[in-house]
Short mmCIF file of C-alpha atoms and ligand atoms in Angstrom, two decimals:
data_model
loop_
_atom_site.label_atom_id
_atom_site.label_comp_id
_atom_site.label_asym_id
_atom_site.label_seq_id
_atom_site.Cartn_x
_atom_site.Cartn_y
_atom_site.Cartn_z
CA UNK B 1 -16.10 134.75 274.32
CA UNK B 2 -15.27 131.83 276.73
CA UNK B 3 -12.12 131.72 278.68
CA UNK B 4 -10.91 128.91 281.05
CA UNK B 5 -8.40 129.83 283.70
CA UNK B 6 -7.01 126.37 284.57
CA UNK B 7 -5.30 124.66 287.60
CA UNK B 8 -4.72 127.89 289.51
CA UNK B 9 -4.83 128.34 293.32
CA UNK B 10 -8.12 130.29 293.61
CA UNK B 11 -8.14 132.60 296.44
CA UNK B 12 -11.07 134.55 297.94
CA UNK B 13 -11.41 136.20 301.34
CA UNK B 14 -12.65 132.83 302.80
CA UNK B 15 -11.48 130.01 300.57
CA UNK B 16 -8.34 128.76 298.93
CA UNK B 17 -8.60 125.80 296.50
CA UNK B 18 -6.98 124.51 293.39
CA UNK B 19 -9.07 124.30 290.18
CA UNK B 20 -10.55 126.11 287.24
CA UNK B 21 -12.54 129.33 286.63
CA UNK B 22 -14.75 129.49 283.57
CA UNK B 23 -15.48 132.96 282.20
CA UNK B 24 -18.19 133.62 279.71
CA UNK B 25 -18.58 137.20 278.32
CA UNK B 26 -18.02 139.54 281.31
CA UNK B 27 -18.93 137.14 284.11
CA UNK B 28 -17.55 134.14 285.98
CA UNK B 29 -19.93 131.24 285.17
CA UNK B 30 -18.56 128.21 286.69
CA UNK B 31 -15.94 127.10 289.30
CA UNK B 32 -14.71 123.44 289.42
CA UNK B 33 -11.88 121.17 288.69
CA UNK B 34 -10.74 119.66 285.45
CA UNK B 35 -13.54 121.51 283.72
CA UNK B 36 -13.82 120.08 280.26
CA UNK B 37 -15.84 122.54 278.12
CA UNK B 38 -15.19 124.21 274.75
CA UNK B 39 -13.44 127.46 275.04
CA UNK B 40 -11.93 130.26 272.96
CA UNK B 41 -8.87 130.64 275.19
CA UNK B 42 -7.32 128.66 277.93
CA UNK B 43 -5.03 130.26 280.54
CA UNK B 44 -2.72 128.01 282.38
CA UNK B 45 -2.41 129.20 286.03
CA UNK B 46 -0.45 126.23 287.40
CA UNK B 47 1.67 127.49 290.28
CA UNK B 48 -0.15 130.86 290.35
CA UNK B 49 -2.83 132.43 292.40
CA UNK B 50 -6.22 133.42 290.85
CA UNK B 51 -7.36 136.42 292.81
CA UNK B 52 -10.38 138.72 292.50
CA UNK B 53 -9.14 141.93 291.02
CA UNK B 54 -7.84 144.51 293.43
CA UNK B 55 -10.17 147.37 294.37
CA UNK B 56 -8.67 150.71 295.24
CA UNK B 57 -11.25 152.88 296.89
CA UNK B 58 -9.03 155.99 297.35
CA UNK B 59 -7.62 157.57 294.16
CA UNK B 60 -7.14 161.15 292.94
CA UNK B 61 -6.84 161.07 289.15
CA UNK B 62 -6.59 164.37 287.11
CA UNK B 63 -7.32 166.22 290.46
CA UNK B 64 -6.55 169.95 290.89
CA UNK B 65 -4.74 170.60 294.11
CA UNK B 66 -2.76 173.64 295.52
CA UNK B 67 -2.26 175.13 291.97
CA UNK B 68 -1.26 171.76 290.30
CA UNK B 69 -3.04 168.81 288.85
CA UNK B 70 -2.26 165.27 289.87
CA UNK B 71 0.05 163.73 287.31
CA UNK B 72 -2.01 160.71 286.24
CA UNK B 73 -5.30 161.10 284.44
CA UNK B 74 -7.89 158.37 283.97
CA UNK B 75 -5.92 156.85 281.19
CA UNK B 76 -2.40 156.61 282.58
CA UNK B 77 -3.76 156.02 286.12
CA UNK B 78 -6.06 153.12 285.35
CA UNK B 79 -3.47 151.57 282.98
CA UNK B 80 -0.97 151.68 285.91
CA UNK B 81 -3.62 150.18 288.12
CA UNK B 82 -4.22 147.40 285.78
CA UNK B 83 -0.51 146.55 285.65
CA UNK B 84 -0.54 146.32 289.43
CA UNK B 85 -3.59 143.95 289.52
CA UNK B 86 -6.20 146.55 290.39
CA UNK B 87 -9.43 146.34 288.29
CA UNK B 88 -11.72 148.88 290.03
CA UNK B 89 -11.16 152.22 291.49
CA UNK B 90 -13.32 154.70 293.48
CA UNK B 91 -11.98 158.12 292.79
CA UNK B 92 -12.82 161.42 294.45
CA UNK B 93 -14.98 164.08 292.59
CA UNK B 94 -14.78 167.56 294.05
CA UNK B 95 -17.66 169.85 294.79
CA UNK B 96 -16.17 173.34 294.84
CA UNK B 97 -17.94 176.05 296.86
CA UNK B 98 -21.07 177.37 295.05
CA UNK B 99 -21.36 174.30 292.88
CA UNK B 100 -23.81 171.47 292.91
CA UNK B 101 -22.85 167.96 293.65
CA UNK B 102 -24.22 166.87 290.31
CA UNK B 103 -21.85 169.37 288.51
CA UNK B 104 -19.00 167.82 290.31
CA UNK B 105 -20.06 164.42 289.30
CA UNK B 106 -20.56 165.34 285.58
CA UNK B 107 -17.09 166.98 285.64
CA UNK B 108 -15.40 163.83 286.92
CA UNK B 109 -17.47 161.67 284.57
CA UNK B 110 -16.01 163.74 281.67
CA UNK B 111 -12.49 163.12 283.03
CA UNK B 112 -13.08 159.36 283.09
CA UNK B 113 -15.20 158.50 280.08
CA UNK B 114 -13.40 157.39 277.07
CA UNK B 115 -10.16 157.13 279.14
CA UNK B 116 -10.51 154.67 281.97
CA UNK B 117 -9.40 151.11 281.12
CA UNK B 118 -10.90 149.63 284.32
CA UNK B 119 -14.23 150.24 286.09
CA UNK B 120 -14.50 153.37 288.30
CA UNK B 121 -16.91 154.83 290.77
CA UNK B 122 -16.85 158.09 292.67
CA UNK B 123 -17.05 159.39 296.09
CA UNK B 124 -18.19 162.93 296.39
CA UNK B 125 -15.92 165.39 298.33
CA UNK B 126 -18.51 167.85 299.67
CA UNK B 127 -17.27 171.29 300.58
CA UNK B 128 -20.55 173.38 300.52
CA UNK B 129 -23.48 171.82 302.49
CA UNK B 130 -26.62 173.61 302.28
CA UNK B 131 -30.34 172.56 301.92
CA UNK B 132 -29.99 172.00 298.22
CA UNK B 133 -26.69 169.98 298.40
CA UNK B 134 -28.22 167.88 301.32
CA UNK B 135 -31.18 167.02 299.16
CA UNK B 136 -28.80 166.18 296.27
CA UNK B 137 -26.94 163.76 298.56
CA UNK B 138 -30.16 161.63 298.71
CA UNK B 139 -30.28 161.48 294.90
CA UNK B 140 -26.73 160.71 294.56
CA UNK B 141 -26.90 157.66 296.82
CA UNK B 142 -29.84 156.42 294.57
CA UNK B 143 -27.73 157.05 291.39
CA UNK B 144 -24.74 155.07 292.62
CA UNK B 145 -22.48 157.78 294.17
CA UNK B 146 -23.09 156.51 297.60
CA UNK B 147 -20.23 157.84 299.72
CA UNK B 148 -19.11 161.38 300.57
CA UNK B 149 -15.79 162.62 301.71
CA UNK B 150 -15.54 165.45 304.32
CA UNK B 151 -12.54 167.26 305.57
CA UNK B 152 -11.59 168.24 309.12
CA UNK B 153 -8.37 169.77 307.65
CA UNK B 154 -7.29 172.34 304.93
CA UNK B 155 -9.09 175.39 306.49
CA UNK B 156 -10.61 177.77 303.92
CA UNK B 157 -10.44 175.13 301.18
CA UNK B 158 -12.03 171.77 302.14
CA UNK B 159 -12.56 172.01 305.98
CA UNK B 160 -15.94 171.75 307.43
CA UNK B 161 -17.01 172.69 310.98
CA UNK B 162 -18.52 170.12 313.43
CA UNK B 163 -22.04 171.33 313.01
CA UNK B 164 -21.92 170.81 309.20
CA UNK B 165 -20.18 167.53 309.58
CA UNK B 166 -22.89 166.52 311.97
CA UNK B 167 -25.56 167.55 309.49
CA UNK B 168 -24.10 165.47 306.76
CA UNK B 169 -23.73 162.43 308.98
CA UNK B 170 -27.40 162.69 310.09
CA UNK B 171 -28.32 162.97 306.35
CA UNK B 172 -26.52 159.69 305.60
CA UNK B 173 -28.53 158.08 308.44
CA UNK B 174 -31.60 158.76 306.32
CA UNK B 175 -30.35 158.17 302.87
CA UNK B 176 -28.05 155.17 303.36
CA UNK B 177 -24.87 156.87 302.23
CA UNK B 178 -21.45 156.64 303.96
CA UNK B 179 -19.29 159.44 305.23
CA UNK B 180 -15.53 159.03 304.64
CA UNK B 181 -13.58 161.38 306.85
CA UNK B 182 -10.18 163.07 306.36
CA UNK B 183 -9.51 163.22 310.14
CA UNK B 184 -6.84 165.84 311.03
CA UNK B 185 -7.31 169.02 313.10
CA UNK B 186 -6.93 171.48 310.41
CA UNK B 187 -7.12 174.52 312.79
CA UNK B 188 -4.35 173.39 315.06
CA UNK B 189 -2.19 172.40 311.93
CA UNK B 190 -2.61 175.74 310.32
CA UNK B 191 -1.39 177.56 313.52
CA UNK B 192 1.67 175.20 313.65
CA UNK B 193 2.41 175.69 310.01
CA UNK B 194 2.27 179.48 310.24
CA UNK B 195 4.47 179.44 313.37
CA UNK B 196 7.01 177.20 311.69
CA UNK B 197 7.11 179.48 308.49
CA UNK B 198 7.68 182.50 310.87
CA UNK B 199 10.57 180.75 312.54
CA UNK B 200 12.13 180.32 309.08
CA UNK B 201 11.45 176.55 308.73
CA UNK B 202 11.04 175.83 305.02
CA UNK B 203 12.17 172.22 304.49
CA UNK B 204 9.78 169.42 303.52
CA UNK B 205 10.19 167.72 306.88
CA UNK B 206 8.26 170.61 308.51
CA UNK B 207 5.19 169.24 306.77
CA UNK B 208 5.26 166.32 309.03
CA UNK B 209 6.42 168.24 312.14
CA UNK B 210 3.51 170.54 311.87
CA UNK B 211 0.98 167.76 311.64
CA UNK B 212 1.35 165.84 315.00
CA UNK B 213 -0.16 162.39 315.47
CA UNK B 214 -2.33 163.90 318.22
CA UNK B 215 -4.04 166.16 315.67
CA UNK B 216 -5.01 163.03 313.63
CA UNK B 217 -6.03 161.12 316.84
CA UNK B 218 -8.17 164.04 318.13
CA UNK B 219 -10.01 164.42 314.78
CA UNK B 220 -10.49 160.69 314.43
CA UNK B 221 -11.90 160.67 318.00
CA UNK B 222 -14.08 163.67 317.15
CA UNK B 223 -15.27 162.12 313.83
CA UNK B 224 -16.30 158.95 315.64
CA UNK B 225 -18.00 160.80 318.34
CA UNK B 226 -20.02 162.83 315.86
CA UNK B 227 -20.96 159.57 313.95
CA UNK B 228 -21.92 158.05 317.22
CA UNK B 229 -24.26 160.95 318.12
CA UNK B 230 -25.78 160.83 314.67
CA UNK B 231 -26.14 157.12 315.09
CA UNK B 232 -24.42 156.14 311.66
CA UNK B 233 -21.32 154.29 310.70
CA UNK B 234 -18.27 156.19 309.76
CA UNK B 235 -15.16 155.35 307.56
CA UNK B 236 -11.83 157.07 308.42
CA UNK B 237 -9.66 157.53 305.27
CA UNK B 238 -5.81 157.25 304.99
CA UNK B 239 -5.31 156.53 308.71
CA UNK B 240 -1.45 156.91 309.51
CA UNK B 241 -0.97 157.34 313.19
CA UNK B 242 -1.06 154.58 315.81
CA UNK B 243 -2.73 156.99 318.18
CA UNK B 244 -5.56 157.49 315.66
CA UNK B 245 -5.82 153.64 315.33
CA UNK B 246 -6.22 153.50 319.08
CA UNK B 247 -9.42 155.56 318.70
CA UNK B 248 -10.81 153.34 316.06
CA UNK B 249 -10.07 150.32 318.13
CA UNK B 250 -11.58 151.77 321.33
CA UNK B 251 -14.72 152.68 319.43
CA UNK B 252 -15.04 149.28 317.84
CA UNK B 253 -14.46 147.69 321.12
CA UNK B 254 -17.50 149.45 322.38
CA UNK B 255 -19.46 148.17 319.33
CA UNK B 256 -19.41 151.48 317.47
CA UNK B 257 -19.46 150.94 313.63
CA UNK B 258 -16.19 152.79 312.97
CA UNK B 259 -14.29 151.62 309.90
CA UNK B 260 -10.92 152.75 308.65
CA UNK B 261 -8.31 152.35 305.84
CA UNK B 262 -4.67 152.65 305.81
CA UNK B 263 -2.39 152.86 302.83
CA UNK B 264 0.91 151.15 301.79
CA UNK B 265 2.97 154.32 302.33
CA UNK B 266 2.16 154.20 306.10
CA UNK B 267 3.19 150.53 306.24
CA UNK B 268 6.59 150.75 304.38
CA UNK B 269 7.79 154.43 304.61
CA UNK B 270 8.33 156.49 307.69
CA UNK B 271 9.29 159.93 309.11
CA UNK B 272 12.91 159.06 308.27
CA UNK B 273 12.08 159.67 304.57
CA UNK B 274 11.56 163.29 305.36
CA UNK B 275 15.17 163.52 306.49
CA UNK B 276 16.51 162.51 303.11
CA UNK B 277 19.06 165.16 301.81
CA UNK B 278 18.18 168.31 299.95
CA UNK B 279 14.47 168.61 298.78
CA UNK B 280 13.95 164.84 298.50
CA UNK B 281 11.72 164.81 301.51
CA UNK B 282 9.09 166.44 299.32
CA UNK B 283 8.48 163.12 297.51
CA UNK B 284 6.71 161.98 300.79
CA UNK B 285 4.69 165.09 301.51
CA UNK B 286 1.17 163.91 301.86
CA UNK B 287 -1.61 164.27 304.50
CA UNK B 288 -1.57 162.77 307.05
CA UNK B 289 2.24 162.56 306.99
CA UNK B 290 4.41 159.49 307.45
CA UNK B 291 4.87 158.51 311.07
CA UNK B 292 7.82 156.98 312.99
CA UNK B 293 8.88 153.53 311.74
CA UNK B 294 7.84 151.76 315.04
CA UNK B 295 4.24 152.57 314.19
CA UNK B 296 4.29 150.28 311.24
CA UNK B 297 3.87 147.11 313.33
CA UNK B 298 0.95 148.50 315.20
CA UNK B 299 -0.83 149.21 311.84
CA UNK B 300 -0.13 145.71 310.65
CA UNK B 301 -1.65 144.41 313.92
CA UNK B 302 -4.73 146.70 313.18
CA UNK B 303 -4.91 145.03 309.80
CA UNK B 304 -4.64 141.48 311.00
CA UNK B 305 -7.14 142.15 313.81
CA UNK B 306 -9.72 143.93 311.64
CA UNK B 307 -9.58 147.27 313.35
CA UNK B 308 -8.33 148.39 309.87
CA UNK B 309 -10.44 146.90 307.15
CA UNK B 310 -9.07 148.27 303.93
CA UNK B 311 -5.70 149.00 302.34
CA UNK B 312 -6.13 151.67 299.61
CA UNK B 313 -3.54 153.85 298.07
CA UNK B 314 -4.58 157.57 298.26
CA UNK B 315 -2.82 157.69 294.79
CA UNK B 316 -2.31 161.40 294.31
CA UNK B 317 0.96 161.83 292.27
CA UNK B 318 2.86 164.96 291.65
CA UNK B 319 6.07 165.19 289.82
CA UNK B 320 9.08 166.56 291.67
CA UNK B 321 9.83 168.76 288.51
CA UNK B 322 7.43 171.62 288.14
CA UNK B 323 5.00 170.29 290.78
CA UNK B 324 6.46 169.34 294.19
CA UNK B 325 9.10 171.93 293.32
CA UNK B 326 6.58 174.71 293.82
CA UNK B 327 7.32 174.36 297.53
CA UNK B 328 11.07 174.44 297.43
CA UNK B 329 11.13 177.60 299.66
CA UNK B 330 8.02 176.85 301.56
CA UNK B 331 6.89 173.37 302.62
CA UNK B 332 3.34 174.45 302.87
CA UNK B 333 3.20 174.94 299.11
CA UNK B 334 4.26 171.49 298.26
CA UNK B 335 1.37 169.65 296.69
CA UNK B 336 0.16 166.92 299.02
CA UNK B 337 0.13 163.36 297.72
CA UNK B 338 2.26 160.48 296.32
CA UNK B 339 1.95 157.80 293.69
CA UNK B 340 0.79 154.20 294.69
CA UNK B 341 -1.94 152.83 292.40
CA UNK B 342 0.34 150.50 290.70
CA UNK B 343 2.38 149.07 293.60
CA UNK B 344 -0.20 148.38 296.25
CA UNK B 345 -0.88 144.76 295.43
CA UNK B 346 2.79 143.71 295.22
CA UNK B 347 3.87 145.68 298.26
CA UNK B 348 0.99 144.41 300.53
CA UNK B 349 1.53 140.89 299.24
CA UNK B 350 5.18 141.00 299.85
CA UNK B 351 5.14 142.91 303.13
CA UNK B 352 1.93 141.12 304.37
CA UNK B 353 1.80 137.49 303.09
CA UNK B 354 5.28 136.75 302.26
CA UNK B 355 6.52 138.26 305.55
CA UNK B 356 3.64 136.42 307.28
CA UNK B 357 2.04 139.43 308.81
CA UNK B 358 -1.31 138.43 307.31
CA UNK B 359 -2.83 135.35 305.66
CA UNK B 360 -3.45 135.04 301.80
CA UNK B 361 -7.18 135.28 302.45
CA UNK B 362 -6.79 138.39 304.54
CA UNK B 363 -4.67 139.86 301.75
CA UNK B 364 -7.61 139.40 299.37
CA UNK B 365 -10.13 140.76 301.90
CA UNK B 366 -8.28 144.11 302.58
CA UNK B 367 -7.30 144.65 298.97
CA UNK B 368 -10.49 143.66 297.32
CA UNK B 369 -13.37 142.07 299.31
CA UNK B 370 -13.82 144.53 302.11
CA UNK B 371 -13.71 147.62 299.94
CA UNK B 372 -16.34 146.03 297.67
CA UNK B 373 -18.54 145.25 300.64
CA UNK B 374 -18.14 148.65 302.39
CA UNK B 375 -18.66 150.62 299.26
CA UNK B 376 -21.60 148.88 297.68
CA UNK B 377 -19.92 146.83 294.91
CA UNK B 378 -20.17 143.28 296.39
CA UNK B 379 -20.81 140.64 295.10
CA UNK B 380 -20.43 142.00 291.69
CA UNK B 381 -16.76 142.84 292.53
CA UNK B 382 -14.60 141.56 295.24
CA UNK B 383 -14.90 137.91 294.93
CA UNK B 384 -14.74 134.93 292.51
CA UNK B 385 -18.16 133.36 292.21
CA UNK B 386 -20.61 132.38 289.48
CA UNK B 387 -22.42 135.70 288.54
CA UNK B 388 -19.58 137.99 289.71
CA UNK B 389 -17.75 140.24 287.19
CA UNK B 390 -14.77 138.45 285.73
CA UNK B 391 -12.29 140.82 287.12
CA UNK B 392 -9.46 138.36 287.87
CA UNK B 393 -5.78 138.49 288.39
CA UNK B 394 -3.35 135.64 287.70
CA UNK B 395 -0.68 136.47 290.35
CA UNK B 396 2.75 134.87 290.64
CA UNK B 397 3.72 134.74 294.21
CA UNK B 398 7.32 134.09 293.46
CA UNK B 399 8.05 136.60 290.70
CA UNK B 400 10.35 139.30 292.04
CA UNK B 401 10.42 142.91 290.74
CA UNK B 402 12.42 145.93 291.62
CA UNK B 403 10.12 148.95 291.95
CA UNK B 404 11.35 151.85 289.89
CA UNK B 405 9.73 154.94 288.30
CA UNK B 406 11.36 154.08 284.91
CA UNK B 407 9.61 150.73 284.60
CA UNK B 408 6.29 151.43 286.31
CA UNK B 409 3.49 153.04 284.37
CA UNK B 410 2.51 155.93 286.53
CA UNK B 411 3.16 159.32 284.85
CA UNK B 412 5.36 160.62 287.68
CA UNK B 413 9.12 161.22 287.67
CA UNK B 414 9.90 159.37 291.01
CA UNK B 415 8.77 156.47 293.02
CA UNK B 416 8.67 156.51 296.80
CA UNK B 417 9.84 152.95 296.82
CA UNK B 418 12.60 153.28 294.32
CA UNK B 419 14.94 150.17 294.35
CA UNK B 420 12.73 148.19 296.66
CA UNK B 421 12.52 144.52 295.79
CA UNK B 422 9.21 142.85 296.15
CA UNK B 423 7.99 139.30 295.70
CA UNK B 424 4.67 138.79 294.08
CA UNK B 425 3.38 140.35 290.85
CA UNK B 426 0.30 140.21 288.53
CA UNK B 427 1.05 138.24 285.40
CA UNK B 428 -2.32 138.51 283.66
CA UNK B 429 -5.19 140.85 284.54
CA UNK B 430 -8.75 140.51 283.27
CA UNK B 431 -11.42 143.18 283.54
CA UNK B 432 -14.99 141.97 282.95
CA UNK B 433 -13.83 138.91 281.03
CA UNK B 434 -11.32 140.82 278.72
CA UNK B 435 -7.52 140.32 279.28
CA UNK B 436 -6.15 143.75 279.69
CA UNK B 437 -2.56 142.96 280.95
CA UNK B 438 -0.72 139.83 279.68
CA UNK B 439 2.90 139.16 280.51
CA UNK B 440 3.98 142.79 280.87
CA UNK B 441 1.92 144.09 277.87
CA UNK B 442 -1.21 146.23 277.97
CA UNK B 443 -3.92 144.74 275.86
CA UNK B 444 -6.91 146.72 276.94
CA UNK B 445 -8.58 149.72 275.37
CA UNK B 446 -9.14 153.26 276.57
CA UNK B 447 -12.82 153.88 277.44
CA UNK B 448 -13.61 150.17 278.19
CA UNK B 449 -13.89 150.91 281.91
CA UNK B 450 -17.54 151.70 282.87
CA UNK B 451 -18.97 153.81 285.73
CA UNK B 452 -19.79 151.74 288.83
CA UNK B 453 -23.11 152.45 290.12
CA UNK B 454 -22.64 151.45 293.72
CA UNK B 455 -25.38 150.54 296.20
CA UNK B 456 -25.95 152.34 299.54
CA UNK B 457 -24.60 151.24 302.95
CA UNK B 458 -24.56 147.63 303.96
CA UNK B 459 -22.49 148.38 307.10
O1 LIG J 501 -1.91 164.08 300.76
C1 LIG J 501 -2.82 163.70 300.32
N1 LIG J 501 -3.47 162.76 300.94
N2 LIG J 501 -3.46 164.04 299.16
C2 LIG J 501 -4.65 163.81 298.58
C3 LIG J 501 -5.86 164.60 299.26
C4 LIG J 501 -6.31 163.78 300.37
O2 LIG J 501 -6.48 164.47 301.48
O3 LIG J 501 -6.76 162.63 300.32
ZN1 LIG J 502 -7.66 163.13 302.69
ZN1 LIG J 503 -6.92 161.27 299.31
#
């Protein structure tokens, strides 16, 4: 099968040019202008951008959490991703205490296989580090699960102490893996949560009020310091607070290889959302929490100045009905997380490029190229070049949509951006040479997504 995408504005992290992209089988085979070759299908991209498919390196599909399971599985979640212009995800497999890492990987493979419509890789959430699991980390890096998430929060569930974190960091120094850190001081937060509950504070906003920015900044500082002592790079996930960003910036200014991602919710939503009437604030219960609106500009500055390298989603949807509702009388029982896998590209394009906060090339870099590079997928993913996978998005920079749970494809009964008008949308999406979204219709097939065997650290 040969497809020619003609006359589009082709955008990578470094170039913007008008011309044609020739796809043969699963790969891009030629770039040029006025390519005159026999093909099976021609796609006219006049007036549109041709982008490398979005890469979302932070998703939680079919994930058990706090007595619930995230509402999107690998079928609905990856279909929603595709509609939004995302063609690869890296999801989090969880090792529960007493289990091997390979058991966790196999469990998450079973969740994805036969369901995913786009390619998927896994980070491994490590909760039980011992001699055996340390050795397993080495094997996983070789087998393509080359990054590990550790938690400084959620005591008794996921949280690790500093010595264990330090051992894991040292191990990645030897095996070439990358540690991704959930940086919040879980001990302090737990005390604040218990105190708030004792004082009778039950409403969703207390989720934010018991997770201060300092708790995120302190943990970010400590995570970077531990990585510095272990002499390895570190990647901070879902950074939300300007104070935490200051820690990353200060480290990078000293030449320390500290990397960080933020997410659209921290760029477009704020603490004010927790003050919505009744139980509505539960929609935004996630960790770290939303911060004061004034911090959004500081995060955008971090993105444009490369102190933040990636915008991922932390897609972890729970319905209001029967899921978030569990915490109606106790904010600490509200499942943490919000939907975002489908809206990331349009939100970041609209808020970033259209509003002139970042360039078009930087948009591609933070949503596709940098995640591919940091997590061992580049240049197979994250760019448009001969030999790279034909994961391509024909993106209309002028098409306006109004975000609404009813018309989006995520399986969740609300959307945090309900009613927001955004400019810029994916018209056509191709995954390894096959068109999977075309003019608002899904044309892909369950199970066509394949496991992404990622290489080790290139940082
Ligand atoms: O609230 C969040 N972020 N839920 C997902 C789990 C995590 O910590 O990433
Ligand atoms: Zn986290
Ligand atoms: Zn997460």
